């Protein structure tokens, strides 16, 4: 029995239709920008395997660090114990983060990093004796993860449809524009005494369709919120570690977050790890003689040493490889390709670029995740040796930083070929 057939007997895949779906591709190995299947076909991983891979697949430097750490200390309970990789990672991360952060709280994925952030913010007010502030403010069309808390602050969409009655109440606002910001601030003003925190994906709403909005407007909104002591939580799970051209997207704004969430690229895309970092003001609310003010949250694999070692190795590579310069070169190529397809007479609109990210909508069917054209394009791209995974009719690329100009041109050529066929 082939791997695909064995898989069909025992596995349930994420975000995948279980009936009439397309069978998964058995991947045997990966290297740099490429995934290789069991028949020896190579595919350029143009979306960094769900936005995680930074320096390329199976990077020998990270692999070596993981191996050495696994031989030394693979795991230890993180309540009552500590270890070098966790401490060193916090020491190295904190000065790099966009804001004045003083503590790192570890978890193991993006959803847990946002759950931790929201719990941390809500209990901050509770610990201070302010029992009114417990609501969360979030953007429409947002995505912050798949657990109940992170689903609650995400868009009410096809992803969350079965659970709407069970999600907690959130105040939703639109991403800010010159036209709507006054009304948005007025709405927030009416609720300011009840709002504990605001959670946002800075500059790009990823799973919501790679929607971009202006730094200047976000800065204005953050300034308004900060005047009202609302805790600002930047969800940089996708945008972190250079994706947008700066180390963190929050660097584009003067107003900095009070809490930041990181995962995906944190370990270069090799191990599952989440970070939630907060300012000292928030941390101090938990430093109390009262045991009830403890943050009762943790996961079995909190601060797993192998994952922390992988993150340290990825930070080394970000510096050694001058990744921000690489991202800027990829952005330039993306910009010139954006011009090419805008002038190509294709049925597309809203071509946009930020860092390694290039996205646009196809003018066919509805603007939604279930638009069938996405999976059709995936199949066609695979036949061209490129892996694309559009979000409905939103086509995007987000390649690993190791991608060469020649490989990028192959991805662009593939996109043009697919567009010509529509
Ligand atoms: C992917 C993502 C998450 C969820 O991360 P997981 O590791 O998939 O749980 C949260 N926020 C943003 C912005 C993301 O892109």
CSV table of C-alpha atoms and ligand atoms in Angstrom, one decimal:
chain,number,residue,atom,x,y,z
A,1,UNK,CA,0.0,0.0,0.0
A,2,UNK,CA,1.4,3.5,-0.9
A,3,UNK,CA,1.7,6.2,1.7
A,4,UNK,CA,-1.3,8.1,0.4
A,5,UNK,CA,-3.5,5.0,0.7
A,6,UNK,CA,-2.3,4.3,4.3
A,7,UNK,CA,-2.8,7.9,5.2
A,8,UNK,CA,-6.4,7.7,4.0
A,9,UNK,CA,-7.1,4.9,6.5
A,10,UNK,CA,-5.8,6.6,9.6
A,11,UNK,CA,-5.3,10.4,9.3
A,12,UNK,CA,-7.5,13.5,9.5
A,13,UNK,CA,-5.8,16.5,7.9
A,14,UNK,CA,-6.2,20.2,9.0
A,15,UNK,CA,-8.4,22.5,7.0
A,16,UNK,CA,-9.0,19.7,4.6
A,17,UNK,CA,-12.3,18.3,3.2
A,18,UNK,CA,-12.5,14.7,4.2
A,19,UNK,CA,-14.8,13.8,1.3
A,20,UNK,CA,-14.1,14.5,-2.3
A,21,UNK,CA,-10.8,16.0,-1.2
A,22,UNK,CA,-7.6,15.7,-3.1
A,23,UNK,CA,-5.2,13.1,-1.6
A,24,UNK,CA,-2.2,14.6,0.2
A,25,UNK,CA,1.2,14.4,-1.5
A,26,UNK,CA,3.7,12.1,0.3
A,27,UNK,CA,6.8,14.2,0.9
A,28,UNK,CA,10.0,12.3,1.6
A,29,UNK,CA,12.4,15.2,2.0
A,30,UNK,CA,12.9,18.9,1.6
A,31,UNK,CA,15.9,21.2,1.0
A,32,UNK,CA,16.2,24.9,0.8
A,33,UNK,CA,13.1,26.2,-1.2
A,34,UNK,CA,12.2,22.7,-2.4
A,35,UNK,CA,9.9,19.9,-1.3
A,36,UNK,CA,10.4,16.5,-2.9
A,37,UNK,CA,7.7,13.8,-3.2
A,38,UNK,CA,8.0,10.1,-3.2
A,39,UNK,CA,8.2,10.0,-7.0
A,40,UNK,CA,11.1,12.4,-7.0
A,41,UNK,CA,9.1,15.5,-8.2
A,42,UNK,CA,10.3,18.8,-6.8
A,43,UNK,CA,8.1,21.7,-5.8
A,44,UNK,CA,9.2,25.2,-4.9
A,45,UNK,CA,7.5,25.9,-1.5
A,46,UNK,CA,6.3,29.4,-2.4
A,47,UNK,CA,4.3,29.8,0.8
A,48,UNK,CA,7.0,28.6,3.2
A,49,UNK,CA,4.9,25.7,4.4
A,50,UNK,CA,2.1,27.8,5.9
A,51,UNK,CA,4.3,30.8,6.5
A,52,UNK,CA,6.8,29.2,8.9
A,53,UNK,CA,10.0,28.4,6.9
A,54,UNK,CA,12.5,31.3,7.0
A,55,UNK,CA,15.9,30.1,6.0
A,56,UNK,CA,14.9,27.1,3.9
A,57,UNK,CA,14.0,23.5,4.6
A,58,UNK,CA,16.3,21.1,6.5
A,59,UNK,CA,18.9,23.8,7.2
A,60,UNK,CA,22.0,22.0,8.4
A,61,UNK,CA,22.9,24.7,11.0
A,62,UNK,CA,19.5,24.5,12.8
A,63,UNK,CA,19.5,20.7,12.4
A,64,UNK,CA,22.8,20.4,14.1
A,65,UNK,CA,21.7,22.6,17.0
A,66,UNK,CA,18.6,20.6,17.4
A,67,UNK,CA,20.6,17.4,17.5
A,68,UNK,CA,23.1,18.6,20.0
A,69,UNK,CA,20.3,19.9,22.3
A,70,UNK,CA,18.4,16.7,22.1
A,71,UNK,CA,21.5,14.8,23.3
A,72,UNK,CA,21.9,17.3,26.2
A,73,UNK,CA,18.5,18.1,27.6
A,74,UNK,CA,15.4,17.3,25.5
A,75,UNK,CA,12.6,18.4,27.9
A,76,UNK,CA,12.1,19.4,31.5
A,77,UNK,CA,9.0,20.6,33.4
A,78,UNK,CA,9.2,24.5,33.2
A,79,UNK,CA,7.5,25.1,36.6
A,80,UNK,CA,10.2,24.9,39.1
A,81,UNK,CA,13.0,24.4,36.6
A,82,UNK,CA,14.8,26.5,34.0
A,83,UNK,CA,17.5,25.9,31.4
A,84,UNK,CA,20.0,27.8,29.3
A,85,UNK,CA,18.2,27.7,25.9
A,86,UNK,CA,15.0,29.3,27.4
A,87,UNK,CA,16.9,32.0,29.3
A,88,UNK,CA,19.3,32.8,26.5
A,89,UNK,CA,16.4,33.0,24.0
A,90,UNK,CA,14.5,35.5,26.2
A,91,UNK,CA,17.7,37.5,26.8
A,92,UNK,CA,18.3,37.7,23.0
A,93,UNK,CA,14.7,38.3,22.0
A,94,UNK,CA,13.7,41.0,24.5
A,95,UNK,CA,16.1,43.7,23.1
A,96,UNK,CA,15.1,43.0,19.5
A,97,UNK,CA,11.3,43.3,20.1
A,98,UNK,CA,9.5,46.5,19.0
A,99,UNK,CA,8.7,48.1,22.4
A,100,UNK,CA,9.8,48.0,26.0
A,101,UNK,CA,9.2,44.4,26.9
A,102,UNK,CA,10.5,42.8,30.1
A,103,UNK,CA,9.3,39.2,30.3
A,104,UNK,CA,8.8,36.3,27.9
A,105,UNK,CA,6.1,33.7,28.5
A,106,UNK,CA,6.6,30.5,26.4
A,107,UNK,CA,4.0,28.3,24.9
A,108,UNK,CA,4.0,26.0,21.8
A,109,UNK,CA,2.2,27.6,18.9
A,110,UNK,CA,0.5,30.7,17.5
A,111,UNK,CA,-2.9,30.1,18.9
A,112,UNK,CA,-1.6,29.5,22.4
A,113,UNK,CA,0.5,32.7,22.2
A,114,UNK,CA,-2.6,34.7,21.5
A,115,UNK,CA,-4.6,32.9,24.2
A,116,UNK,CA,-1.9,33.6,26.7
A,117,UNK,CA,-1.8,37.3,25.6
A,118,UNK,CA,-5.5,37.7,26.1
A,119,UNK,CA,-5.6,35.9,29.5
A,120,UNK,CA,-2.6,37.9,30.6
A,121,UNK,CA,-4.3,41.2,29.7
A,122,UNK,CA,-7.7,40.3,31.3
A,123,UNK,CA,-6.1,39.1,34.5
A,124,UNK,CA,-3.9,42.2,34.6
A,125,UNK,CA,-7.1,44.2,35.2
A,126,UNK,CA,-8.5,41.6,37.5
A,127,UNK,CA,-5.3,41.6,39.6
A,128,UNK,CA,-5.5,45.4,39.8
A,129,UNK,CA,-9.0,45.2,41.2
A,130,UNK,CA,-10.7,46.7,38.1
A,131,UNK,CA,-13.6,44.2,37.5
A,132,UNK,CA,-15.1,46.1,34.6
A,133,UNK,CA,-12.3,45.7,32.0
A,134,UNK,CA,-12.7,42.3,30.5
A,135,UNK,CA,-13.8,42.8,26.9
A,136,UNK,CA,-11.5,42.4,23.9
A,137,UNK,CA,-11.5,44.7,20.9
A,138,UNK,CA,-10.5,43.2,17.6
A,139,UNK,CA,-10.6,43.8,13.9
A,140,UNK,CA,-13.2,42.3,11.5
A,141,UNK,CA,-11.7,39.8,9.1
A,142,UNK,CA,-8.9,39.0,11.7
A,143,UNK,CA,-7.4,35.6,12.3
A,144,UNK,CA,-5.7,34.8,15.6
A,145,UNK,CA,-5.9,31.0,15.8
A,146,UNK,CA,-8.2,28.0,16.1
A,147,UNK,CA,-8.6,27.5,19.9
A,148,UNK,CA,-11.7,29.0,21.5
A,149,UNK,CA,-10.3,32.2,22.8
A,150,UNK,CA,-8.4,32.9,19.6
A,151,UNK,CA,-11.4,31.9,17.5
A,152,UNK,CA,-13.6,34.4,19.5
A,153,UNK,CA,-11.4,37.3,18.5
A,154,UNK,CA,-11.2,36.1,14.9
A,155,UNK,CA,-13.6,36.9,12.1
A,156,UNK,CA,-17.0,35.2,12.3
A,157,UNK,CA,-16.4,33.2,9.1
A,158,UNK,CA,-16.7,29.8,7.6
A,159,UNK,CA,-13.8,28.8,10.0
A,160,UNK,CA,-15.9,29.5,13.1
A,161,UNK,CA,-19.5,28.9,11.9
A,162,UNK,CA,-20.3,25.9,14.0
A,163,UNK,CA,-19.2,27.6,17.2
A,164,UNK,CA,-20.7,31.1,17.0
A,165,UNK,CA,-23.0,30.6,20.0
A,166,UNK,CA,-20.0,29.5,22.1
A,167,UNK,CA,-17.6,32.3,21.3
A,168,UNK,CA,-17.3,35.1,23.8
A,169,UNK,CA,-18.5,38.6,23.0
A,170,UNK,CA,-16.0,40.8,21.2
A,171,UNK,CA,-16.2,44.4,20.1
A,172,UNK,CA,-15.3,44.3,16.4
A,173,UNK,CA,-14.0,47.3,14.4
A,174,UNK,CA,-12.9,47.7,10.8
A,175,UNK,CA,-9.2,48.2,10.0
A,176,UNK,CA,-8.6,51.9,10.1
A,177,UNK,CA,-8.9,54.3,7.1
A,178,UNK,CA,-9.0,58.1,6.9
A,179,UNK,CA,-12.8,57.8,6.4
A,180,UNK,CA,-13.7,55.5,9.3
A,181,UNK,CA,-11.2,56.3,12.0
A,182,UNK,CA,-13.3,59.0,13.7
A,183,UNK,CA,-16.4,56.8,14.0
A,184,UNK,CA,-14.2,53.9,15.2
A,185,UNK,CA,-12.7,56.0,17.9
A,186,UNK,CA,-16.1,57.2,19.0
A,187,UNK,CA,-17.4,53.6,19.3
A,188,UNK,CA,-14.3,52.7,21.3
A,189,UNK,CA,-14.8,55.8,23.5
A,190,UNK,CA,-18.3,54.5,24.4
A,191,UNK,CA,-16.9,51.2,25.7
A,192,UNK,CA,-13.5,52.4,27.0
A,193,UNK,CA,-14.2,51.5,30.6
A,194,UNK,CA,-15.0,47.8,29.7
A,195,UNK,CA,-12.2,47.2,27.2
A,196,UNK,CA,-9.2,45.2,28.6
A,197,UNK,CA,-7.2,44.9,25.4
A,198,UNK,CA,-7.1,45.3,21.7
A,199,UNK,CA,-5.6,42.5,19.5
A,200,UNK,CA,-4.4,43.1,16.0
A,201,UNK,CA,-2.3,41.7,13.2
A,202,UNK,CA,-0.1,44.7,12.3
A,203,UNK,CA,-0.4,45.8,8.6
A,204,UNK,CA,-1.5,42.5,7.2
A,205,UNK,CA,-4.5,40.3,8.0
A,206,UNK,CA,-3.0,37.0,7.0
A,207,UNK,CA,-5.6,34.1,6.9
A,208,UNK,CA,-8.3,36.7,6.3
A,209,UNK,CA,-6.9,37.1,2.8
A,210,UNK,CA,-3.6,38.9,3.1
A,211,UNK,CA,-5.4,42.2,3.4
A,212,UNK,CA,-3.1,45.1,4.0
A,213,UNK,CA,-3.8,48.4,5.7
A,214,UNK,CA,-1.8,51.6,6.3
A,215,UNK,CA,0.8,52.0,9.1
A,216,UNK,CA,-0.1,55.6,9.6
A,217,UNK,CA,-3.8,54.8,10.3
A,218,UNK,CA,-2.9,52.0,12.7
A,219,UNK,CA,-0.5,54.3,14.5
A,220,UNK,CA,-3.4,56.8,15.0
A,221,UNK,CA,-5.6,54.1,16.3
A,222,UNK,CA,-3.0,52.7,18.7
A,223,UNK,CA,-2.3,56.2,20.0
A,224,UNK,CA,-6.0,56.6,20.8
A,225,UNK,CA,-6.2,53.3,22.6
A,226,UNK,CA,-3.0,53.8,24.6
A,227,UNK,CA,-4.4,57.1,25.9
A,228,UNK,CA,-7.2,55.1,27.3
A,229,UNK,CA,-4.9,52.5,28.9
A,230,UNK,CA,-6.2,49.8,26.6
A,231,UNK,CA,-3.6,47.0,26.4
A,232,UNK,CA,-2.4,46.7,22.8
A,233,UNK,CA,-1.6,43.1,21.7
A,234,UNK,CA,0.4,42.8,18.5
A,235,UNK,CA,-0.2,39.3,16.9
A,236,UNK,CA,3.0,39.0,14.9
A,237,UNK,CA,2.8,35.3,14.6
A,238,UNK,CA,2.9,35.7,10.8
A,239,UNK,CA,4.6,39.1,10.4
A,240,UNK,CA,7.5,38.5,12.8
A,241,UNK,CA,11.1,37.9,11.9
A,242,UNK,CA,11.5,40.0,8.8
A,243,UNK,CA,8.4,38.9,6.7
A,244,UNK,CA,7.3,42.5,6.1
A,245,UNK,CA,10.8,44.0,5.5
A,246,UNK,CA,11.5,45.0,9.1
A,247,UNK,CA,12.3,42.5,11.8
A,248,UNK,CA,8.7,43.1,13.2
A,249,UNK,CA,5.8,44.8,11.4
A,250,UNK,CA,5.3,46.9,14.6
A,251,UNK,CA,8.4,48.8,13.8
A,252,UNK,CA,6.5,50.6,11.0
A,253,UNK,CA,4.5,52.4,13.8
A,254,UNK,CA,5.7,54.8,16.4
A,255,UNK,CA,3.1,53.5,18.9
A,256,UNK,CA,4.4,50.1,20.2
A,257,UNK,CA,2.4,47.2,21.6
A,258,UNK,CA,2.3,46.2,25.3
A,259,UNK,CA,2.2,42.5,24.5
A,260,UNK,CA,3.5,40.8,21.4
A,261,UNK,CA,2.8,37.2,20.1
A,262,UNK,CA,5.3,35.2,18.1
A,263,UNK,CA,5.4,31.7,16.6
A,264,UNK,CA,5.7,30.5,13.0
A,265,UNK,CA,9.1,31.9,12.0
A,266,UNK,CA,10.4,31.9,15.6
A,267,UNK,CA,12.3,28.6,15.2
A,268,UNK,CA,12.9,29.3,11.5
A,269,UNK,CA,9.9,27.0,10.9
A,270,UNK,CA,11.5,23.9,12.4
A,271,UNK,CA,9.9,23.3,15.8
A,272,UNK,CA,6.7,24.3,17.5
A,273,UNK,CA,7.2,27.2,19.9
A,274,UNK,CA,5.2,30.3,20.9
A,275,UNK,CA,6.3,33.4,22.7
A,276,UNK,CA,4.1,36.0,24.4
A,277,UNK,CA,6.2,38.9,25.7
A,278,UNK,CA,4.8,41.8,27.9
A,279,UNK,CA,5.9,45.1,29.4
A,280,UNK,CA,7.0,45.4,33.0
A,281,UNK,CA,3.8,47.3,33.9
A,282,UNK,CA,1.8,44.2,33.0
A,283,UNK,CA,4.2,41.8,34.6
A,284,UNK,CA,4.2,43.8,37.9
A,285,UNK,CA,0.5,43.2,38.3
A,286,UNK,CA,1.3,39.6,38.9
A,287,UNK,CA,4.1,40.2,41.5
A,288,UNK,CA,1.9,39.9,44.6
A,289,UNK,CA,1.8,38.3,48.0
A,290,UNK,CA,-1.6,37.2,47.1
A,291,UNK,CA,-1.5,33.7,45.5
A,292,UNK,CA,-4.7,34.3,43.7
A,293,UNK,CA,-2.9,36.8,41.5
A,294,UNK,CA,-0.7,34.0,40.0
A,295,UNK,CA,-0.9,33.4,36.2
A,296,UNK,CA,-2.3,29.9,36.2
A,297,UNK,CA,-1.4,28.9,32.7
A,298,UNK,CA,1.1,26.5,31.2
A,299,UNK,CA,1.6,23.7,28.7
A,300,UNK,CA,3.4,20.4,29.0
A,301,UNK,CA,5.9,21.5,26.5
A,302,UNK,CA,6.3,25.1,27.7
A,303,UNK,CA,9.8,26.4,26.7
A,304,UNK,CA,10.9,23.0,25.3
A,305,UNK,CA,14.7,23.1,25.2
A,306,UNK,CA,15.0,21.7,21.7
A,307,UNK,CA,12.5,24.3,20.3
A,308,UNK,CA,14.4,27.1,22.1
A,309,UNK,CA,17.7,25.8,20.7
A,310,UNK,CA,16.1,25.9,17.2
A,311,UNK,CA,14.9,29.5,17.8
A,312,UNK,CA,18.4,30.5,18.9
A,313,UNK,CA,19.9,29.0,15.8
A,314,UNK,CA,17.3,30.8,13.6
A,315,UNK,CA,18.2,34.1,15.3
A,316,UNK,CA,21.9,33.4,14.4
A,317,UNK,CA,21.0,32.8,10.8
A,318,UNK,CA,18.9,36.0,10.6
A,319,UNK,CA,22.0,38.0,11.5
A,320,UNK,CA,24.6,35.9,9.6
A,321,UNK,CA,22.6,35.8,6.4
A,322,UNK,CA,21.6,39.5,6.6
A,323,UNK,CA,18.0,38.3,6.1
A,324,UNK,CA,16.5,41.8,6.1
A,325,UNK,CA,18.6,42.7,3.1
A,326,UNK,CA,17.5,39.4,1.4
A,327,UNK,CA,13.9,40.3,2.1
A,328,UNK,CA,14.4,43.7,0.6
A,329,UNK,CA,15.7,42.1,-2.6
A,330,UNK,CA,12.8,39.7,-2.7
A,331,UNK,CA,10.4,42.7,-2.2
A,332,UNK,CA,12.0,44.5,-5.2
A,333,UNK,CA,11.5,41.4,-7.4
A,334,UNK,CA,7.9,41.2,-6.1
A,335,UNK,CA,7.3,44.8,-6.9
A,336,UNK,CA,8.5,44.5,-10.5
A,337,UNK,CA,6.4,41.3,-11.0
A,338,UNK,CA,3.4,43.1,-9.5
A,339,UNK,CA,3.8,45.8,-12.2
A,340,UNK,CA,4.1,43.1,-14.9
A,341,UNK,CA,0.8,41.4,-14.0
A,342,UNK,CA,-1.0,44.6,-13.4
A,343,UNK,CA,-0.3,45.5,-17.0
A,344,UNK,CA,-0.8,42.0,-18.3
A,345,UNK,CA,-4.6,42.3,-18.9
A,346,UNK,CA,-5.3,39.4,-16.5
A,347,UNK,CA,-8.6,39.1,-14.6
A,348,UNK,CA,-7.1,40.2,-11.3
A,349,UNK,CA,-7.2,43.2,-8.9
A,350,UNK,CA,-5.6,44.7,-5.8
A,351,UNK,CA,-2.1,43.6,-6.5
A,352,UNK,CA,-0.1,44.3,-3.3
A,353,UNK,CA,3.4,43.7,-2.0
A,354,UNK,CA,5.0,43.9,1.5
A,355,UNK,CA,8.3,42.3,2.1
A,356,UNK,CA,8.3,38.7,0.8
A,357,UNK,CA,4.5,38.8,0.5
A,358,UNK,CA,2.8,39.4,-2.8
A,359,UNK,CA,-1.0,39.0,-3.1
A,360,UNK,CA,-3.9,39.7,-5.4
A,361,UNK,CA,-7.5,38.7,-6.0
A,362,UNK,CA,-8.8,36.8,-9.0
A,363,UNK,CA,-12.0,38.2,-10.5
A,364,UNK,CA,-13.9,35.0,-10.6
A,365,UNK,CA,-16.6,33.9,-8.2
A,366,UNK,CA,-17.1,35.3,-4.7
A,367,UNK,CA,-14.4,36.8,-2.5
A,368,UNK,CA,-14.3,34.0,0.0
A,369,UNK,CA,-12.3,31.1,1.3
A,370,UNK,CA,-14.5,28.5,-0.2
A,371,UNK,CA,-14.1,29.9,-3.7
A,372,UNK,CA,-13.2,26.7,-5.6
A,373,UNK,CA,-10.6,28.5,-7.8
A,374,UNK,CA,-8.1,28.3,-5.0
A,375,UNK,CA,-7.8,24.5,-5.0
A,376,UNK,CA,-7.9,24.4,-8.8
A,377,UNK,CA,-4.9,26.7,-8.9
A,378,UNK,CA,-3.0,24.6,-6.3
A,379,UNK,CA,-3.3,21.6,-8.5
A,380,UNK,CA,-2.2,23.5,-11.6
A,381,UNK,CA,0.8,25.0,-9.8
A,382,UNK,CA,2.0,21.6,-8.6
A,383,UNK,CA,2.0,20.4,-12.2
A,384,UNK,CA,4.4,23.3,-12.8
A,385,UNK,CA,6.7,22.4,-9.9
A,386,UNK,CA,5.5,25.2,-7.7
A,387,UNK,CA,3.4,24.9,-4.5
A,388,UNK,CA,0.8,27.7,-4.2
A,389,UNK,CA,-2.2,27.5,-1.8
A,390,UNK,CA,-4.5,30.5,-2.5
A,391,UNK,CA,-7.0,31.6,0.2
A,392,UNK,CA,-10.1,31.2,-1.9
A,393,UNK,CA,-9.6,33.6,-4.8
A,394,UNK,CA,-6.7,35.4,-3.1
A,395,UNK,CA,-3.5,34.2,-4.6
A,396,UNK,CA,-0.3,35.0,-2.7
A,397,UNK,CA,3.3,34.0,-2.3
A,398,UNK,CA,5.5,34.1,0.8
A,399,UNK,CA,8.7,32.3,-0.1
A,400,UNK,CA,11.5,31.3,2.3
A,401,UNK,CA,14.4,33.8,2.4
A,402,UNK,CA,16.8,31.4,0.8
A,403,UNK,CA,14.8,31.5,-2.5
A,404,UNK,CA,17.1,32.4,-5.4
A,405,UNK,CA,16.2,35.0,-8.1
A,406,UNK,CA,16.0,32.1,-10.6
A,407,UNK,CA,13.5,30.2,-8.4
A,408,UNK,CA,11.5,33.3,-7.9
A,409,UNK,CA,11.3,33.8,-11.6
A,410,UNK,CA,10.0,30.2,-11.9
A,411,UNK,CA,7.3,31.0,-9.4
A,412,UNK,CA,6.3,34.2,-11.2
A,413,UNK,CA,6.3,32.3,-14.6
A,414,UNK,CA,4.0,29.7,-13.0
A,415,UNK,CA,1.6,32.4,-11.8
A,416,UNK,CA,1.5,34.0,-15.2
A,417,UNK,CA,0.8,30.7,-16.9
A,418,UNK,CA,-2.1,30.0,-14.5
A,419,UNK,CA,-3.5,33.5,-15.0
A,420,UNK,CA,-3.4,33.1,-18.8
A,421,UNK,CA,-5.5,29.9,-18.4
A,422,UNK,CA,-8.4,31.6,-16.5
B,1,LIG,C1,-1.1,31.3,12.0
B,1,LIG,C2,-1.5,32.4,12.9
B,1,LIG,C3,-2.0,32.1,14.2
B,1,LIG,C4,-2.1,30.8,14.7
B,1,LIG,O1,-0.9,30.1,14.8
B,1,LIG,P1,-0.9,28.5,14.9
B,1,LIG,O2,0.5,28.1,15.2
B,1,LIG,O3,-1.4,28.0,13.6
B,1,LIG,O4,-1.9,28.1,16.0
B,1,LIG,C5,-2.3,33.2,15.0
B,1,LIG,N1,-2.2,34.5,14.5
B,1,LIG,C6,-1.7,34.7,13.2
B,1,LIG,C7,-1.6,36.1,12.8
B,1,LIG,C8,-1.4,33.7,12.4
B,1,LIG,O5,-1.0,34.0,11.1
